[in-house]
Amino acid sequence: MEFSDVVCKRRSVREYQKQEIPLSTVKDILKLASHAPYPKTKSNWHTIVFHSQEKQELNKELLKYLLLKKDVGHSTHNSIKTCIKAPVLLLIYSIYSHQTNSLHDELLNHSYIQSSGAYIQNILLCATNLGLGSLWVNDILFFQDEIASYVGESDRLVSCVLLGVPSITPGQKNIMEKELNYHIFGK
């Protein structure tokens, strides 16, 4: 597939077939995605993959979290239900300095979050290139403390990405139909 086709065909997929994604495919996606740009001299993100039986166990936990937190909105309920239905869930973590008392720490944390976004975008594009559906889900952050306890992780949860075979073909727009939002300074 041409790169422009991959970019234009990427869609947020919320309905998945009950078909497993081979773990080798997930590893290939993450390997390619790791070529995302990052500040300083090393990547700052890492991913926890939930696949097969581990994903089923996580589903039980997510459902429990959803039932315990009554104060989350309808969008969060829908997002977590979609997380439960997807065959693969990737938790994306970033190294994060919890000391924000210096400008250096604040700038570093900001750069790390931005580069994690580039990594996530690469995951989405790699999945699209392979004919898989994907979804970038931030509502998972409502449960970051519970998830941190479940997985034993102290780094900052940035987001999660879902992967699976789409159950419907997402709509497509021509690149020229997309609204552009930029301004050339001085023009």
PDB file of C-alpha atoms in Angstrom:
ATOM      1  CA  MET A   1       0.000   0.000   0.000  1.00  0.00           C
ATOM      2  CA  GLU A   2       1.269   3.504  -0.792  1.00  0.00           C
ATOM      3  CA  PHE A   3       2.063   5.625   2.260  1.00  0.00           C
ATOM      4  CA  SER A   4      -0.594   8.216   1.376  1.00  0.00           C
ATOM      5  CA  ASP A   5      -3.159   5.392   1.152  1.00  0.00           C
ATOM      6  CA  VAL A   6      -2.177   4.111   4.592  1.00  0.00           C
ATOM      7  CA  VAL A   7      -2.569   7.594   6.097  1.00  0.00           C
ATOM      8  CA  CYS A   8      -5.905   8.242   4.387  1.00  0.00           C
ATOM      9  CA  LYS A   9      -7.362   4.795   5.155  1.00  0.00           C
ATOM     10  CA  ARG A  10      -6.537   4.860   8.869  1.00  0.00           C
ATOM     11  CA  ARG A  11      -9.790   4.954  10.808  1.00  0.00           C
ATOM     12  CA  SER A  12     -10.859   4.577  14.415  1.00  0.00           C
ATOM     13  CA  VAL A  13     -12.381   1.097  14.570  1.00  0.00           C
ATOM     14  CA  ARG A  14     -14.778   0.235  17.393  1.00  0.00           C
ATOM     15  CA  GLU A  15     -16.184  -3.102  16.214  1.00  0.00           C
ATOM     16  CA  TYR A  16     -13.943  -6.169  15.913  1.00  0.00           C
ATOM     17  CA  GLN A  17     -14.341  -9.731  14.792  1.00  0.00           C
ATOM     18  CA  LYS A  18     -13.665 -12.390  17.436  1.00  0.00           C
ATOM     19  CA  GLN A  19     -10.570 -13.387  15.468  1.00  0.00           C
ATOM     20  CA  GLU A  20      -7.248 -13.533  17.305  1.00  0.00           C
ATOM     21  CA  ILE A  21      -4.310 -11.542  16.017  1.00  0.00           C
ATOM     22  CA  PRO A  22      -1.096 -13.600  15.996  1.00  0.00           C
ATOM     23  CA  LEU A  23       1.300 -12.387  18.670  1.00  0.00           C
ATOM     24  CA  SER A  24       4.032 -12.316  16.007  1.00  0.00           C
ATOM     25  CA  THR A  25       1.977  -9.712  14.095  1.00  0.00           C
ATOM     26  CA  VAL A  26       1.635  -7.575  17.218  1.00  0.00           C
ATOM     27  CA  LYS A  27       5.398  -7.794  17.787  1.00  0.00           C
ATOM     28  CA  ASP A  28       6.040  -6.788  14.154  1.00  0.00           C
ATOM     29  CA  ILE A  29       3.768  -3.751  14.547  1.00  0.00           C
ATOM     30  CA  LEU A  30       5.545  -2.665  17.742  1.00  0.00           C
ATOM     31  CA  LYS A  31       8.962  -3.179  16.182  1.00  0.00           C
ATOM     32  CA  LEU A  32       8.082  -0.926  13.238  1.00  0.00           C
ATOM     33  CA  ALA A  33       6.312   1.601  15.453  1.00  0.00           C
ATOM     34  CA  SER A  34       9.416   1.952  17.612  1.00  0.00           C
ATOM     35  CA  HIS A  35      11.032   3.919  14.783  1.00  0.00           C
ATOM     36  CA  ALA A  36       9.018   6.951  15.939  1.00  0.00           C
ATOM     37  CA  PRO A  37      11.056  10.057  16.763  1.00  0.00           C
ATOM     38  CA  TYR A  38      11.930  10.817  20.380  1.00  0.00           C
ATOM     39  CA  PRO A  39      13.892  13.429  22.299  1.00  0.00           C
ATOM     40  CA  LYS A  40      17.345  12.916  23.722  1.00  0.00           C
ATOM     41  CA  THR A  41      19.201   9.681  23.061  1.00  0.00           C
ATOM     42  CA  LYS A  42      16.732   6.870  23.716  1.00  0.00           C
ATOM     43  CA  SER A  43      13.070   6.054  23.426  1.00  0.00           C
ATOM     44  CA  ASN A  44      11.009   6.843  26.491  1.00  0.00           C
ATOM     45  CA  TRP A  45       7.993   4.591  25.985  1.00  0.00           C
ATOM     46  CA  HIS A  46       7.234   0.976  26.633  1.00  0.00           C
ATOM     47  CA  THR A  47       4.214  -1.174  25.945  1.00  0.00           C
ATOM     48  CA  ILE A  48       2.419  -3.877  27.867  1.00  0.00           C
ATOM     49  CA  VAL A  49       0.608  -6.241  25.486  1.00  0.00           C
ATOM     50  CA  PHE A  50      -2.603  -7.985  26.495  1.00  0.00           C
ATOM     51  CA  HIS A  51      -3.372 -10.862  24.154  1.00  0.00           C
ATOM     52  CA  SER A  52      -5.288 -14.161  24.420  1.00  0.00           C
ATOM     53  CA  GLN A  53      -5.794 -15.381  28.000  1.00  0.00           C
ATOM     54  CA  GLU A  54      -4.118 -12.339  29.583  1.00  0.00           C
ATOM     55  CA  LYS A  55      -6.526 -10.125  27.649  1.00  0.00           C
ATOM     56  CA  GLN A  56      -9.492 -12.122  28.996  1.00  0.00           C
ATOM     57  CA  GLU A  57      -8.218 -11.616  32.555  1.00  0.00           C
ATOM     58  CA  LEU A  58      -7.777  -7.881  31.931  1.00  0.00           C
ATOM     59  CA  ASN A  59     -11.347  -7.726  30.557  1.00  0.00           C
ATOM     60  CA  LYS A  60     -12.646  -8.927  33.944  1.00  0.00           C
ATOM     61  CA  GLU A  61     -10.643  -6.225  35.697  1.00  0.00           C
ATOM     62  CA  LEU A  62     -11.830  -3.478  33.327  1.00  0.00           C
ATOM     63  CA  LEU A  63     -15.435  -4.502  33.846  1.00  0.00           C
ATOM     64  CA  LYS A  64     -14.912  -4.450  37.610  1.00  0.00           C
ATOM     65  CA  TYR A  65     -13.357  -0.951  37.411  1.00  0.00           C
ATOM     66  CA  LEU A  66     -16.246   0.250  35.286  1.00  0.00           C
ATOM     67  CA  LEU A  67     -18.821  -1.064  37.762  1.00  0.00           C
ATOM     68  CA  LEU A  68     -16.991   0.482  40.741  1.00  0.00           C
ATOM     69  CA  LYS A  69     -16.619   3.969  39.250  1.00  0.00           C
ATOM     70  CA  LYS A  70     -20.109   5.299  38.813  1.00  0.00           C
ATOM     71  CA  ASP A  71     -18.915   8.856  38.162  1.00  0.00           C
ATOM     72  CA  VAL A  72     -17.471   8.240  34.667  1.00  0.00           C
ATOM     73  CA  GLY A  73     -19.495   9.364  31.679  1.00  0.00           C
ATOM     74  CA  HIS A  74     -21.238   7.552  28.854  1.00  0.00           C
ATOM     75  CA  SER A  75     -18.228   7.973  26.547  1.00  0.00           C
ATOM     76  CA  THR A  76     -15.984   6.211  29.049  1.00  0.00           C
ATOM     77  CA  HIS A  77     -18.465   3.351  29.422  1.00  0.00           C
ATOM     78  CA  ASN A  78     -18.506   2.911  25.639  1.00  0.00           C
ATOM     79  CA  SER A  79     -14.713   3.113  25.370  1.00  0.00           C
ATOM     80  CA  ILE A  80     -14.155   0.479  28.052  1.00  0.00           C
ATOM     81  CA  LYS A  81     -16.755  -1.816  26.485  1.00  0.00           C
ATOM     82  CA  THR A  82     -14.860  -1.452  23.197  1.00  0.00           C
ATOM     83  CA  CYS A  83     -11.603  -2.255  25.035  1.00  0.00           C
ATOM     84  CA  ILE A  84     -13.198  -5.439  26.308  1.00  0.00           C
ATOM     85  CA  LYS A  85     -14.328  -6.495  22.801  1.00  0.00           C
ATOM     86  CA  ALA A  86     -10.964  -5.928  21.073  1.00  0.00           C
ATOM     87  CA  PRO A  87      -8.663  -8.980  20.710  1.00  0.00           C
ATOM     88  CA  VAL A  88      -5.500  -7.016  21.590  1.00  0.00           C
ATOM     89  CA  LEU A  89      -5.019  -4.160  24.038  1.00  0.00           C
ATOM     90  CA  LEU A  90      -1.736  -2.268  24.261  1.00  0.00           C
ATOM     91  CA  LEU A  91      -1.013  -0.136  27.318  1.00  0.00           C
ATOM     92  CA  ILE A  92       1.417   2.626  26.358  1.00  0.00           C
ATOM     93  CA  TYR A  93       3.625   3.929  29.156  1.00  0.00           C
ATOM     94  CA  SER A  94       6.117   6.765  29.237  1.00  0.00           C
ATOM     95  CA  ILE A  95       9.079   7.391  31.457  1.00  0.00           C
ATOM     96  CA  TYR A  96       8.006  10.345  33.516  1.00  0.00           C
ATOM     97  CA  SER A  97       9.707  12.516  36.074  1.00  0.00           C
ATOM     98  CA  HIS A  98       7.361  13.013  38.993  1.00  0.00           C
ATOM     99  CA  GLN A  99       9.389  16.043  40.008  1.00  0.00           C
ATOM    100  CA  THR A 100       7.972  19.027  38.187  1.00  0.00           C
ATOM    101  CA  ASN A 101       9.715  21.634  40.264  1.00  0.00           C
ATOM    102  CA  SER A 102      12.101  22.541  37.477  1.00  0.00           C
ATOM    103  CA  LEU A 103      11.636  23.791  33.947  1.00  0.00           C
ATOM    104  CA  HIS A 104      13.951  21.014  32.746  1.00  0.00           C
ATOM    105  CA  ASP A 105      11.668  18.295  34.185  1.00  0.00           C
ATOM    106  CA  GLU A 106       8.542  19.939  32.772  1.00  0.00           C
ATOM    107  CA  LEU A 107      10.059  20.212  29.288  1.00  0.00           C
ATOM    108  CA  LEU A 108      11.351  16.654  29.414  1.00  0.00           C
ATOM    109  CA  ASN A 109       7.948  15.300  30.506  1.00  0.00           C
ATOM    110  CA  HIS A 110       6.266  17.283  27.735  1.00  0.00           C
ATOM    111  CA  SER A 111       8.688  15.886  25.145  1.00  0.00           C
ATOM    112  CA  TYR A 112       8.169  12.351  26.405  1.00  0.00           C
ATOM    113  CA  ILE A 113       4.387  12.605  26.108  1.00  0.00           C
ATOM    114  CA  GLN A 114       4.702  14.029  22.586  1.00  0.00           C
ATOM    115  CA  SER A 115       7.040  11.272  21.442  1.00  0.00           C
ATOM    116  CA  SER A 116       4.682   8.662  22.900  1.00  0.00           C
ATOM    117  CA  GLY A 117       2.018  10.146  20.624  1.00  0.00           C
ATOM    118  CA  ALA A 118       4.313   9.679  17.617  1.00  0.00           C
ATOM    119  CA  TYR A 119       4.835   6.052  18.667  1.00  0.00           C
ATOM    120  CA  ILE A 120       1.067   5.544  18.976  1.00  0.00           C
ATOM    121  CA  GLN A 121       0.509   7.062  15.528  1.00  0.00           C
ATOM    122  CA  ASN A 122       3.042   4.623  14.081  1.00  0.00           C
ATOM    123  CA  ILE A 123       1.173   1.718  15.704  1.00  0.00           C
ATOM    124  CA  LEU A 124      -2.084   2.917  14.124  1.00  0.00           C
ATOM    125  CA  LEU A 125      -0.483   3.284  10.681  1.00  0.00           C
ATOM    126  CA  CYS A 126       1.241  -0.114  10.876  1.00  0.00           C
ATOM    127  CA  ALA A 127      -2.061  -1.762  11.798  1.00  0.00           C
ATOM    128  CA  THR A 128      -3.810  -0.038   8.887  1.00  0.00           C
ATOM    129  CA  ASN A 129      -1.087  -1.166   6.505  1.00  0.00           C
ATOM    130  CA  LEU A 130      -1.740  -4.773   7.594  1.00  0.00           C
ATOM    131  CA  GLY A 131      -5.501  -4.445   7.130  1.00  0.00           C
ATOM    132  CA  LEU A 132      -6.169  -4.378  10.881  1.00  0.00           C
ATOM    133  CA  GLY A 133      -8.420  -2.009  12.739  1.00  0.00           C
ATOM    134  CA  SER A 134      -7.153   0.100  15.609  1.00  0.00           C
ATOM    135  CA  LEU A 135      -8.407   2.582  18.145  1.00  0.00           C
ATOM    136  CA  TRP A 136      -6.528   5.071  20.307  1.00  0.00           C
ATOM    137  CA  VAL A 137      -8.345   5.165  23.675  1.00  0.00           C
ATOM    138  CA  ASN A 138      -7.672   7.778  26.346  1.00  0.00           C
ATOM    139  CA  ASP A 139     -10.679   6.993  28.569  1.00  0.00           C
ATOM    140  CA  ILE A 140      -8.551   4.188  30.027  1.00  0.00           C
ATOM    141  CA  LEU A 141      -6.833   6.961  32.012  1.00  0.00           C
ATOM    142  CA  PHE A 142      -9.859   7.157  34.337  1.00  0.00           C
ATOM    143  CA  PHE A 143      -8.596   3.818  35.677  1.00  0.00           C
ATOM    144  CA  GLN A 144      -4.858   4.478  35.643  1.00  0.00           C
ATOM    145  CA  ASP A 145      -4.396   3.879  39.373  1.00  0.00           C
ATOM    146  CA  GLU A 146      -6.283   0.582  39.281  1.00  0.00           C
ATOM    147  CA  ILE A 147      -4.401  -0.533  36.165  1.00  0.00           C
ATOM    148  CA  ALA A 148      -1.044   0.479  37.683  1.00  0.00           C
ATOM    149  CA  SER A 149      -1.822  -1.725  40.661  1.00  0.00           C
ATOM    150  CA  TYR A 150      -2.963  -4.602  38.424  1.00  0.00           C
ATOM    151  CA  VAL A 151       0.131  -4.603  36.178  1.00  0.00           C
ATOM    152  CA  GLY A 152       2.641  -3.401  38.778  1.00  0.00           C
ATOM    153  CA  GLU A 153       3.726  -0.382  36.747  1.00  0.00           C
ATOM    154  CA  SER A 154       5.023   2.908  38.133  1.00  0.00           C
ATOM    155  CA  ASP A 155       5.643   4.781  34.879  1.00  0.00           C
ATOM    156  CA  ARG A 156       2.984   7.087  33.508  1.00  0.00           C
ATOM    157  CA  LEU A 157       0.149   5.485  31.543  1.00  0.00           C
ATOM    158  CA  VAL A 158      -0.199   7.611  28.418  1.00  0.00           C
ATOM    159  CA  SER A 159      -2.989   5.795  26.606  1.00  0.00           C
ATOM    160  CA  CYS A 160      -4.009   2.464  25.173  1.00  0.00           C
ATOM    161  CA  VAL A 161      -4.396   1.175  21.640  1.00  0.00           C
ATOM    162  CA  LEU A 162      -6.766  -1.557  20.543  1.00  0.00           C
ATOM    163  CA  LEU A 163      -6.038  -3.890  17.618  1.00  0.00           C
ATOM    164  CA  GLY A 164      -8.242  -6.351  15.786  1.00  0.00           C
ATOM    165  CA  VAL A 165      -9.842  -7.387  12.538  1.00  0.00           C
ATOM    166  CA  PRO A 166     -12.616  -4.867  11.828  1.00  0.00           C
ATOM    167  CA  SER A 167     -16.113  -6.334  11.768  1.00  0.00           C
ATOM    168  CA  ILE A 168     -17.224  -3.626   9.328  1.00  0.00           C
ATOM    169  CA  THR A 169     -15.313  -1.663   6.727  1.00  0.00           C
ATOM    170  CA  PRO A 170     -14.788   1.842   8.092  1.00  0.00           C
ATOM    171  CA  GLY A 171     -15.919   4.702   5.873  1.00  0.00           C
ATOM    172  CA  GLN A 172     -13.295   6.415   3.787  1.00  0.00           C
ATOM    173  CA  LYS A 173     -12.864  10.017   2.716  1.00  0.00           C
ATOM    174  CA  ASN A 174     -10.854  11.389  -0.104  1.00  0.00           C
ATOM    175  CA  ILE A 175      -7.807  13.278   1.167  1.00  0.00           C
ATOM    176  CA  MET A 176      -9.082  16.419  -0.571  1.00  0.00           C
ATOM    177  CA  GLU A 177     -12.338  16.270   1.443  1.00  0.00           C
ATOM    178  CA  LYS A 178     -10.506  16.503   4.769  1.00  0.00           C
ATOM    179  CA  GLU A 179     -10.712  19.942   6.351  1.00  0.00           C
ATOM    180  CA  LEU A 180      -7.269  21.462   6.618  1.00  0.00           C
ATOM    181  CA  ASN A 181      -6.415  23.491   9.682  1.00  0.00           C
ATOM    182  CA  TYR A 182      -3.242  25.496   9.208  1.00  0.00           C
ATOM    183  CA  HIS A 183      -2.145  29.066   8.641  1.00  0.00           C
ATOM    184  CA  ILE A 184       0.989  30.249   6.865  1.00  0.00           C
ATOM    185  CA  PHE A 185       2.361  33.023   9.024  1.00  0.00           C
ATOM    186  CA  GLY A 186       2.673  36.354   7.234  1.00  0.00           C
ATOM    187  CA  LYS A 187       0.348  35.400   4.362  1.00  0.00           C
TER     188      LYS A 187
END
